[in-house]
Amino acid sequence: MSPRTPTQKRPTRAQKREANRGRILDAARTVFGAHGYHAATIEEIADEAGLSNGAIYYNFRNKEELFLALLDARLDERLEHTRQTLAAGRGAGSGDRSLHEEALDVTRSFKESREWRLLLLEFVAYAARNPGFAKRFKDHKRRLRTALEELIEQHLSARGITPPIPIDQLAMAITALANGLAVEELSDPGAVSDQLLGDLLTMLLSQRPPRNAKPARER
């Protein structure tokens, strides 16, 4: 190890804790993905992170809290990507294209992260069977929907589009739609086309029919 130069400062306790927290989350992502929520152990996560069990419990009270932190980190990544994609598509005539780009990325994500989708389904079932924990999981879902509501409102407002249904219901429907397609892809790989989510979002958020759509029959 090279000697510390006079200009280099030792990491503070807060910096060390933040670095360890990052290592733990990376390790948890690997271990949870490989073994599932129930089978994964704190000991395995500590080994993967190269830390002690005590270091895990110093940062997280239990396995539930660790998984929720991992879920929040993944949510932050997804929302930041969505913000950047929609912001890049605010130019004239580019709204539908940005929607499709984001939908394509979401579709690729759940096609490429089969282990994560299985893990999330396992955790949903776990929360449903544990009323005491269900509230914490609902708080996470509420945070997702609130952030999504803001993004949808910004997208529609910038284009002068009136939402077809209340924004909060629209956010819930889009979340359910993406999750439902992810489940379909899990049970029948390849069944969900890369374009499907984008076409559906275009119908919901742009007041335009999807490409190649047939006109509805008059009643």
Coordinates of N, CA and C in Angstrom, one line a residue:
M1 N 0.9 -1.2 0.0 CA 0.0 0.0 0.0 C 0.9 1.2 0.0
S2 N 0.6 2.2 -0.9 CA 1.4 3.4 -1.0 C 1.1 4.3 0.2
P3 N 2.2 5.0 0.7 CA 2.0 5.9 1.8 C 1.0 7.0 1.5
R4 N 0.3 7.5 2.5 CA -0.6 8.6 2.4 C 0.1 9.9 2.2
T5 N -0.2 10.6 1.2 CA 0.5 11.9 1.0 C -0.1 12.9 2.0
P6 N 0.7 14.0 2.2 CA 0.2 15.0 3.2 C -1.1 15.6 2.8
T7 N -1.5 15.7 1.5 CA -2.7 16.3 1.1 C -3.9 15.4 1.2
Q8 N -3.7 14.1 1.3 CA -4.8 13.2 1.5 C -5.3 13.1 2.9
K9 N -6.6 13.2 3.0 CA -7.3 13.1 4.3 C -7.9 11.7 4.5
R10 N -7.8 11.3 5.8 CA -8.5 10.1 6.1 C -10.0 10.2 6.0
P11 N -10.6 9.1 5.5 CA -12.1 9.2 5.4 C -12.7 9.4 6.8
T12 N -13.7 10.2 6.8 CA -14.4 10.4 8.1 C -15.3 9.2 8.4
R13 N -15.8 9.1 9.6 CA -16.6 8.0 10.0 C -17.9 7.9 9.1
A14 N -18.4 9.1 8.8 CA -19.6 9.1 8.0 C -19.3 8.6 6.6
Q15 N -18.1 8.9 6.0 CA -17.7 8.5 4.7 C -17.5 6.9 4.7
K16 N -16.9 6.5 5.8 CA -16.6 5.0 5.9 C -18.0 4.3 5.9
R17 N -18.9 4.8 6.7 CA -20.2 4.1 6.8 C -20.9 4.1 5.5
E18 N -20.9 5.2 4.8 CA -21.5 5.3 3.5 C -20.9 4.3 2.5
A19 N -19.6 4.2 2.5 CA -18.9 3.3 1.7 C -19.3 1.8 2.0
N20 N -19.3 1.5 3.3 CA -19.7 0.2 3.7 C -21.2 -0.1 3.3
R21 N -22.0 0.9 3.5 CA -23.4 0.7 3.1 C -23.5 0.4 1.6
G22 N -22.7 1.1 0.8 CA -22.7 0.7 -0.6 C -22.3 -0.7 -0.9
R23 N -21.2 -1.1 -0.2 CA -20.7 -2.5 -0.4 C -21.8 -3.5 0.0
I24 N -22.5 -3.2 1.1 CA -23.5 -4.1 1.6 C -24.7 -4.2 0.6
L25 N -25.1 -3.1 0.1 CA -26.2 -3.1 -0.9 C -25.8 -3.9 -2.2
D26 N -24.6 -3.7 -2.6 CA -24.1 -4.4 -3.8 C -24.1 -5.9 -3.5
A27 N -23.6 -6.3 -2.3 CA -23.6 -7.7 -2.0 C -25.0 -8.3 -1.8
A28 N -25.9 -7.5 -1.2 CA -27.2 -8.0 -1.0 C -27.9 -8.2 -2.4
R29 N -27.7 -7.3 -3.3 CA -28.2 -7.5 -4.7 C -27.8 -8.8 -5.3
T30 N -26.5 -9.2 -5.1 CA -26.0 -10.4 -5.6 C -26.6 -11.6 -4.9
V31 N -26.6 -11.6 -3.6 CA -27.0 -12.7 -2.8 C -28.5 -13.0 -2.9
F32 N -29.3 -11.9 -2.7 CA -30.7 -12.0 -2.9 C -31.1 -12.5 -4.3
G33 N -30.4 -12.0 -5.3 CA -30.7 -12.4 -6.6 C -30.4 -13.9 -6.9
A34 N -29.3 -14.4 -6.2 CA -28.9 -15.8 -6.4 C -29.8 -16.8 -5.6
H35 N -30.2 -16.4 -4.4 CA -30.9 -17.4 -3.5 C -32.3 -17.0 -3.2
G36 N -32.8 -15.8 -3.5 CA -34.1 -15.4 -3.1 C -34.1 -14.8 -1.7
Y37 N -35.2 -14.1 -1.3 CA -35.2 -13.4 -0.1 C -35.1 -14.3 1.1
H38 N -35.9 -15.4 1.1 CA -36.0 -16.3 2.3 C -34.7 -17.1 2.5
A39 N -34.1 -17.5 1.4 CA -33.0 -18.4 1.6 C -31.7 -17.6 1.9
A40 N -31.7 -16.3 1.5 CA -30.5 -15.5 1.7 C -30.3 -15.3 3.2
T41 N -29.0 -15.2 3.6 CA -28.7 -15.0 5.0 C -27.8 -13.7 5.2
I42 N -27.9 -13.2 6.4 CA -27.0 -12.0 6.6 C -25.6 -12.4 6.5
E43 N -25.3 -13.7 7.0 CA -23.9 -14.2 6.9 C -23.4 -14.2 5.5
E44 N -24.2 -14.7 4.6 CA -23.8 -14.7 3.2 C -23.6 -13.3 2.6
I45 N -24.4 -12.4 3.0 CA -24.3 -11.0 2.5 C -23.0 -10.4 3.0
A46 N -22.7 -10.7 4.3 CA -21.5 -10.1 4.9 C -20.3 -10.7 4.2
D47 N -20.3 -12.0 4.0 CA -19.1 -12.6 3.3 C -18.9 -12.0 1.9
E48 N -20.1 -11.8 1.2 CA -20.0 -11.3 -0.2 C -19.4 -9.8 -0.1
A49 N -19.8 -9.1 0.9 CA -19.3 -7.7 1.0 C -17.9 -7.6 1.6
G50 N -17.4 -8.7 2.2 CA -16.1 -8.7 2.8 C -16.1 -7.9 4.1
L51 N -17.3 -8.0 4.8 CA -17.5 -7.3 6.1 C -18.0 -8.3 7.1
S52 N -18.0 -7.9 8.4 CA -18.6 -8.7 9.5 C -20.1 -8.6 9.5
N53 N -20.7 -9.6 10.2 CA -22.1 -9.5 10.5 C -22.5 -8.2 11.2
G54 N -21.6 -7.8 12.2 CA -21.8 -6.6 12.9 C -21.9 -5.4 12.1
A55 N -21.1 -5.4 11.0 CA -21.1 -4.2 10.1 C -22.5 -4.1 9.4
I56 N -23.1 -5.3 9.1 CA -24.4 -5.3 8.4 C -25.4 -4.7 9.4
Y57 N -25.4 -5.2 10.7 CA -26.4 -4.8 11.6 C -26.2 -3.4 12.1
Y58 N -25.0 -2.8 11.9 CA -24.7 -1.4 12.3 C -25.4 -0.5 11.3
N59 N -25.6 -1.0 10.0 CA -26.2 -0.2 9.0 C -27.7 -0.5 8.8
F60 N -28.1 -1.8 9.1 CA -29.5 -2.2 8.8 C -29.9 -3.1 10.0
R61 N -31.1 -2.8 10.5 CA -31.6 -3.5 11.7 C -31.8 -5.0 11.4
N62 N -32.3 -5.4 10.2 CA -32.6 -6.8 9.9 C -32.6 -6.9 8.4
K63 N -32.9 -8.1 8.0 CA -32.9 -8.5 6.5 C -34.0 -7.7 5.8
E64 N -35.1 -7.5 6.5 CA -36.2 -6.8 5.8 C -35.8 -5.3 5.5
E65 N -35.2 -4.7 6.5 CA -34.7 -3.3 6.2 C -33.7 -3.2 5.1
L66 N -32.8 -4.2 5.1 CA -31.8 -4.3 4.0 C -32.4 -4.4 2.7
F67 N -33.5 -5.3 2.6 CA -34.1 -5.5 1.3 C -34.9 -4.2 0.9
L68 N -35.5 -3.6 1.8 CA -36.2 -2.3 1.5 C -35.3 -1.2 1.0
A69 N -34.1 -1.2 1.6 CA -33.1 -0.2 1.2 C -32.6 -0.5 -0.2
L70 N -32.5 -1.8 -0.5 CA -32.1 -2.2 -1.9 C -33.2 -1.8 -2.9
L71 N -34.4 -2.0 -2.5 CA -35.6 -1.7 -3.3 C -35.6 -0.2 -3.6
D72 N -35.3 0.6 -2.6 CA -35.3 2.1 -2.7 C -34.2 2.5 -3.7
A73 N -33.0 1.9 -3.5 CA -31.9 2.2 -4.4 C -32.3 1.9 -5.9
R74 N -32.9 0.8 -6.1 CA -33.3 0.4 -7.5 C -34.4 1.4 -8.0
L75 N -35.3 1.8 -7.1 CA -36.3 2.7 -7.5 C -35.7 4.1 -7.9
D76 N -34.7 4.5 -7.1 CA -34.1 5.8 -7.4 C -33.4 5.8 -8.8
E77 N -32.7 4.6 -9.1 CA -32.1 4.5 -10.4 C -33.1 4.5 -11.5
R78 N -34.2 3.8 -11.3 CA -35.2 3.8 -12.4 C -35.9 5.2 -12.6
L79 N -36.2 5.9 -11.5 CA -36.8 7.2 -11.6 C -35.9 8.2 -12.2
E80 N -34.6 8.2 -11.9 CA -33.6 9.1 -12.4 C -33.5 8.9 -13.9
H81 N -33.5 7.6 -14.3 CA -33.4 7.3 -15.8 C -34.6 7.8 -16.5
T82 N -35.8 7.6 -15.9 CA -37.0 8.1 -16.5 C -37.0 9.6 -16.6
R83 N -36.6 10.3 -15.6 CA -36.5 11.8 -15.6 C -35.6 12.3 -16.8
Q84 N -34.5 11.6 -16.9 CA -33.5 12.0 -18.0 C -34.1 11.8 -19.3
T85 N -34.8 10.6 -19.5 CA -35.3 10.3 -20.8 C -36.4 11.2 -21.2
L86 N -37.3 11.5 -20.3 CA -38.4 12.4 -20.6 C -38.0 13.9 -20.8
A87 N -36.9 14.3 -20.0 CA -36.4 15.6 -20.2 C -35.7 15.8 -21.5
A88 N -35.1 14.7 -22.0 CA -34.4 14.8 -23.3 C -35.5 14.8 -24.4
G89 N -36.7 14.4 -24.1 CA -37.7 14.3 -25.2 C -38.7 15.5 -25.1
R90 N -38.3 16.6 -24.5 CA -39.3 17.7 -24.4 C -39.3 18.6 -25.6
G91 N -38.5 18.3 -26.6 CA -38.5 19.1 -27.8 C -39.8 18.8 -28.6
A92 N -40.1 19.7 -29.5 CA -41.3 19.6 -30.3 C -41.3 18.3 -31.0
G93 N -42.4 17.6 -30.9 CA -42.6 16.3 -31.7 C -41.9 15.2 -31.1
S94 N -41.2 15.3 -30.0 CA -40.4 14.2 -29.5 C -41.0 13.5 -28.3
G95 N -42.2 13.9 -27.9 CA -42.8 13.3 -26.7 C -43.1 11.8 -26.8
D96 N -43.7 11.4 -28.0 CA -44.0 9.9 -28.1 C -42.7 9.1 -28.2
R97 N -41.7 9.7 -28.9 CA -40.4 9.0 -29.0 C -39.7 8.8 -27.6
S98 N -39.8 9.8 -26.7 CA -39.2 9.6 -25.4 C -40.0 8.6 -24.6
L99 N -41.3 8.6 -24.7 CA -42.1 7.6 -24.1 C -41.7 6.2 -24.5
H100 N -41.5 6.0 -25.8 CA -41.1 4.7 -26.3 C -39.7 4.3 -25.9
E101 N -38.8 5.3 -25.8 CA -37.4 5.0 -25.4 C -37.4 4.5 -23.9
E102 N -38.2 5.2 -23.1 CA -38.3 4.8 -21.7 C -38.9 3.4 -21.6
A103 N -40.0 3.2 -22.3 CA -40.7 1.9 -22.3 C -39.8 0.8 -22.7
L104 N -39.0 1.0 -23.8 CA -38.1 0.0 -24.3 C -37.1 -0.3 -23.2
D105 N -36.6 0.7 -22.5 CA -35.6 0.4 -21.4 C -36.2 -0.4 -20.3
V106 N -37.5 0.0 -19.9 CA -38.2 -0.8 -18.8 C -38.3 -2.2 -19.3
T107 N -38.8 -2.4 -20.5 CA -39.0 -3.8 -21.0 C -37.7 -4.6 -21.0
R108 N -36.6 -4.0 -21.5 CA -35.3 -4.7 -21.5 C -34.9 -5.0 -20.0
S109 N -35.2 -4.1 -19.1 CA -34.8 -4.3 -17.7 C -35.5 -5.5 -17.2
F110 N -36.8 -5.7 -17.4 CA -37.4 -6.8 -16.7 C -37.2 -8.1 -17.5
K111 N -36.8 -8.0 -18.8 CA -36.4 -9.2 -19.5 C -35.0 -9.7 -19.1
E112 N -34.1 -8.7 -18.8 CA -32.7 -9.1 -18.4 C -32.6 -9.4 -16.9
S113 N -33.5 -9.0 -16.1 CA -33.3 -9.2 -14.7 C -34.4 -10.1 -14.1
R114 N -34.4 -11.4 -14.6 CA -35.4 -12.4 -14.2 C -35.3 -12.6 -12.7
E115 N -34.0 -12.7 -12.2 CA -33.9 -13.0 -10.8 C -34.5 -11.9 -9.9
W116 N -34.4 -10.6 -10.3 CA -34.9 -9.6 -9.6 C -36.4 -9.6 -9.6
R117 N -37.0 -9.9 -10.7 CA -38.5 -10.0 -10.8 C -39.0 -11.2 -9.9
L118 N -38.3 -12.3 -9.9 CA -38.7 -13.4 -9.0 C -38.6 -13.0 -7.6
L119 N -37.6 -12.2 -7.3 CA -37.3 -11.8 -5.9 C -38.4 -10.8 -5.5
L120 N -38.8 -9.9 -6.3 CA -39.8 -8.9 -6.0 C -41.2 -9.6 -5.8
L121 N -41.5 -10.6 -6.6 CA -42.7 -11.4 -6.4 C -42.7 -12.1 -5.1
E122 N -41.6 -12.7 -4.7 CA -41.5 -13.4 -3.4 C -41.7 -12.4 -2.3
F123 N -41.2 -11.2 -2.4 CA -41.3 -10.2 -1.4 C -42.7 -9.7 -1.3
V124 N -43.4 -9.5 -2.4 CA -44.8 -9.1 -2.4 C -45.6 -10.1 -1.6
A125 N -45.4 -11.4 -1.9 CA -46.1 -12.4 -1.1 C -45.8 -12.4 0.3
Y126 N -44.5 -12.2 0.7 CA -44.1 -12.1 2.1 C -44.8 -11.0 2.8
A127 N -44.9 -9.8 2.1 CA -45.5 -8.6 2.7 C -47.0 -8.9 2.9
A128 N -47.6 -9.6 2.0 CA -49.1 -9.9 2.1 C -49.4 -10.8 3.2
R129 N -48.4 -11.6 3.6 CA -48.6 -12.6 4.7 C -48.2 -12.0 6.1
N130 N -47.6 -10.8 6.1 CA -47.1 -10.2 7.3 C -47.6 -8.8 7.5
P131 N -48.8 -8.7 8.1 CA -49.5 -7.4 8.3 C -48.6 -6.4 8.9
G132 N -47.8 -6.8 9.9 CA -46.9 -5.8 10.5 C -45.9 -5.2 9.6
F133 N -45.5 -5.9 8.6 CA -44.5 -5.4 7.7 C -45.2 -4.7 6.4
A134 N -46.4 -5.1 6.2 CA -47.1 -4.6 5.0 C -47.1 -3.1 4.9
K135 N -47.2 -2.4 6.0 CA -47.3 -0.9 6.0 C -46.0 -0.4 5.5
R136 N -44.9 -0.9 5.9 CA -43.6 -0.4 5.4 C -43.5 -0.6 3.9
F137 N -44.0 -1.8 3.4 CA -43.9 -2.0 2.0 C -44.9 -1.1 1.2
K138 N -46.0 -0.8 1.8 CA -47.0 0.2 1.2 C -46.3 1.5 1.1
D139 N -45.6 1.9 2.1 CA -44.9 3.2 2.1 C -44.0 3.3 0.9
H140 N -43.2 2.2 0.6 CA -42.3 2.2 -0.5 C -43.1 2.4 -1.8
K141 N -44.2 1.6 -1.9 CA -45.0 1.7 -3.2 C -45.6 3.1 -3.3
R142 N -46.0 3.7 -2.2 CA -46.6 5.0 -2.3 C -45.6 6.0 -2.8
R143 N -44.3 5.9 -2.3 CA -43.2 6.7 -2.8 C -43.0 6.6 -4.3
L144 N -43.1 5.4 -4.8 CA -43.0 5.2 -6.2 C -44.1 5.9 -7.0
R145 N -45.3 5.7 -6.5 CA -46.5 6.3 -7.2 C -46.4 7.8 -7.2
T146 N -46.0 8.4 -6.0 CA -46.0 9.8 -5.9 C -45.0 10.4 -6.9
A147 N -43.8 9.8 -7.0 CA -42.8 10.2 -8.0 C -43.3 10.0 -9.4
L148 N -44.0 8.9 -9.7 CA -44.5 8.7 -11.0 C -45.6 9.7 -11.4
E149 N -46.4 10.0 -10.4 CA -47.5 11.0 -10.6 C -46.8 12.4 -11.0
E150 N -45.8 12.8 -10.4 CA -45.1 14.0 -10.7 C -44.6 14.0 -12.1
L151 N -43.9 12.9 -12.5 CA -43.4 12.8 -13.9 C -44.5 12.8 -14.9
I152 N -45.6 12.1 -14.7 CA -46.7 12.1 -15.6 C -47.3 13.4 -15.8
E153 N -47.5 14.1 -14.6 CA -48.1 15.5 -14.7 C -47.2 16.4 -15.5
Q154 N -45.9 16.4 -15.3 CA -45.0 17.2 -16.0 C -45.1 16.9 -17.5
H155 N -45.1 15.6 -17.8 CA -45.2 15.2 -19.2 C -46.4 15.7 -19.9
L156 N -47.6 15.5 -19.3 CA -48.9 15.9 -19.9 C -49.0 17.4 -19.9
S157 N -48.6 18.1 -18.8 CA -48.7 19.6 -18.8 C -47.9 20.2 -19.9
A158 N -46.7 19.7 -20.1 CA -45.8 20.3 -21.1 C -46.4 20.2 -22.5
R159 N -47.3 19.3 -22.7 CA -47.9 19.1 -24.0 C -49.4 19.5 -24.1
G160 N -49.9 20.1 -23.0 CA -51.2 20.6 -23.0 C -52.3 19.4 -23.1
I161 N -51.9 18.3 -22.6 CA -52.8 17.1 -22.6 C -53.6 17.0 -21.3
T162 N -54.9 16.8 -21.4 CA -55.7 16.5 -20.2 C -55.6 15.0 -19.9
P163 N -55.3 14.6 -18.7 CA -55.2 13.2 -18.4 C -56.6 12.5 -18.6
P164 N -56.6 11.3 -19.1 CA -57.9 10.6 -19.3 C -58.6 10.2 -18.0
I165 N -57.8 10.0 -17.0 CA -58.3 9.7 -15.7 C -57.4 10.4 -14.6
P166 N -57.8 10.5 -13.4 CA -57.0 11.2 -12.4 C -55.6 10.7 -12.4
I167 N -54.6 11.7 -12.2 CA -53.2 11.3 -12.2 C -52.8 10.2 -11.3
D168 N -53.4 10.2 -10.1 CA -53.0 9.1 -9.1 C -53.4 7.7 -9.6
Q169 N -54.6 7.7 -10.3 CA -55.1 6.4 -10.8 C -54.3 6.0 -12.1
L170 N -53.9 7.0 -12.8 CA -53.1 6.8 -14.0 C -51.7 6.2 -13.6
A171 N -51.1 6.8 -12.6 CA -49.8 6.2 -12.1 C -49.9 4.8 -11.6
M172 N -51.0 4.5 -10.9 CA -51.2 3.2 -10.4 C -51.4 2.2 -11.6
A173 N -52.2 2.6 -12.6 CA -52.4 1.8 -13.7 C -51.1 1.5 -14.5
I174 N -50.3 2.5 -14.7 CA -49.0 2.3 -15.4 C -48.1 1.4 -14.6
T175 N -48.1 1.5 -13.3 CA -47.2 0.6 -12.5 C -47.7 -0.8 -12.6
A176 N -49.0 -1.0 -12.5 CA -49.6 -2.3 -12.6 C -49.4 -2.9 -14.0
L177 N -49.5 -2.1 -15.0 CA -49.2 -2.5 -16.4 C -47.8 -3.0 -16.5
A178 N -46.8 -2.3 -16.1 CA -45.4 -2.7 -16.2 C -45.2 -3.9 -15.4
N179 N -45.7 -4.0 -14.2 CA -45.5 -5.2 -13.4 C -46.2 -6.4 -14.0
G180 N -47.4 -6.2 -14.5 CA -48.1 -7.3 -15.1 C -47.3 -7.9 -16.3
L181 N -46.8 -7.0 -17.2 CA -46.1 -7.4 -18.3 C -44.8 -8.2 -17.9
A182 N -44.2 -7.7 -16.8 CA -43.0 -8.4 -16.3 C -43.3 -9.8 -15.8
V183 N -44.5 -10.0 -15.2 CA -44.9 -11.3 -14.8 C -45.2 -12.2 -16.0
E184 N -45.8 -11.7 -17.0 CA -46.1 -12.4 -18.3 C -44.7 -12.9 -18.9
E185 N -43.8 -12.0 -18.9 CA -42.5 -12.3 -19.5 C -41.8 -13.4 -18.7
L186 N -42.0 -13.4 -17.3 CA -41.4 -14.4 -16.5 C -42.0 -15.8 -16.8
S187 N -43.3 -15.8 -16.9 CA -44.0 -17.1 -17.1 C -43.9 -17.6 -18.6
D188 N -43.7 -16.6 -19.5 CA -43.7 -17.0 -20.9 C -42.6 -16.1 -21.6
P189 N -41.3 -16.5 -21.5 CA -40.3 -15.7 -22.0 C -40.4 -15.4 -23.5
G190 N -40.3 -14.2 -23.9 CA -40.4 -13.8 -25.3 C -41.8 -13.4 -25.7
A191 N -42.8 -13.6 -24.8 CA -44.2 -13.3 -25.2 C -44.5 -11.8 -25.3
V192 N -43.7 -11.0 -24.5 CA -44.0 -9.6 -24.4 C -43.0 -8.9 -25.4
S193 N -43.6 -8.3 -26.4 CA -42.8 -7.6 -27.5 C -42.1 -6.4 -26.9
D194 N -41.0 -6.0 -27.4 CA -40.3 -4.8 -27.0 C -41.2 -3.5 -27.1
Q195 N -42.1 -3.5 -28.1 CA -42.8 -2.3 -28.4 C -44.1 -2.2 -27.6
L196 N -44.6 -3.3 -27.0 CA -45.9 -3.3 -26.4 C -46.1 -2.2 -25.3
L197 N -45.2 -2.1 -24.4 CA -45.4 -1.1 -23.3 C -45.4 0.3 -23.8
G198 N -44.5 0.6 -24.8 CA -44.5 1.9 -25.4 C -45.8 2.2 -26.1
D199 N -46.3 1.3 -26.8 CA -47.6 1.5 -27.5 C -48.7 1.8 -26.5
L200 N -48.7 1.1 -25.4 CA -49.8 1.3 -24.4 C -49.6 2.6 -23.7
L201 N -48.4 3.0 -23.4 CA -48.1 4.3 -22.8 C -48.5 5.4 -23.7
T202 N -48.3 5.2 -25.0 CA -48.7 6.3 -26.0 C -50.2 6.5 -26.0
M203 N -51.0 5.4 -25.9 CA -52.4 5.5 -25.8 C -52.8 6.2 -24.5
L204 N -52.2 5.9 -23.4 CA -52.6 6.5 -22.1 C -52.1 7.9 -22.0
L205 N -51.0 8.3 -22.5 CA -50.3 9.6 -22.2 C -50.3 10.6 -23.3
S206 N -50.5 10.1 -24.5 CA -50.4 11.0 -25.6 C -51.7 11.3 -26.4
Q207 N -52.7 10.6 -26.0 CA -54.0 10.7 -26.7 C -53.9 10.4 -28.2
R208 N -53.0 9.4 -28.5 CA -52.9 9.0 -29.8 C -53.0 7.5 -29.9
P209 N -53.5 6.9 -30.9 CA -53.5 5.5 -31.0 C -52.1 4.9 -31.3
P210 N -51.8 3.7 -30.9 CA -50.5 3.1 -31.2 C -50.3 2.9 -32.7
R211 N -49.1 2.7 -33.1 CA -48.8 2.5 -34.5 C -49.6 1.2 -35.0
N212 N -50.1 1.3 -36.2 CA -50.8 0.2 -36.9 C -52.1 -0.2 -36.2
A213 N -52.6 0.7 -35.3 CA -53.8 0.4 -34.6 C -55.0 0.5 -35.5
K214 N -56.0 -0.4 -35.4 CA -57.2 -0.3 -36.2 C -58.2 0.6 -35.5
P215 N -58.9 1.5 -36.3 CA -59.9 2.3 -35.7 C -61.0 1.6 -35.0
A216 N -61.5 2.1 -33.9 CA -62.5 1.4 -33.1 C -63.8 1.4 -33.9
R217 N -64.6 0.4 -33.9 CA -65.9 0.4 -34.6 C -66.9 1.3 -33.9
E218 N -67.7 2.0 -34.7 CA -68.6 2.9 -34.2 C -69.8 2.1 -33.5
R219 N -70.3 2.6 -32.4 CA -71.4 2.0 -31.8 C -72.7 2.3 -32.4

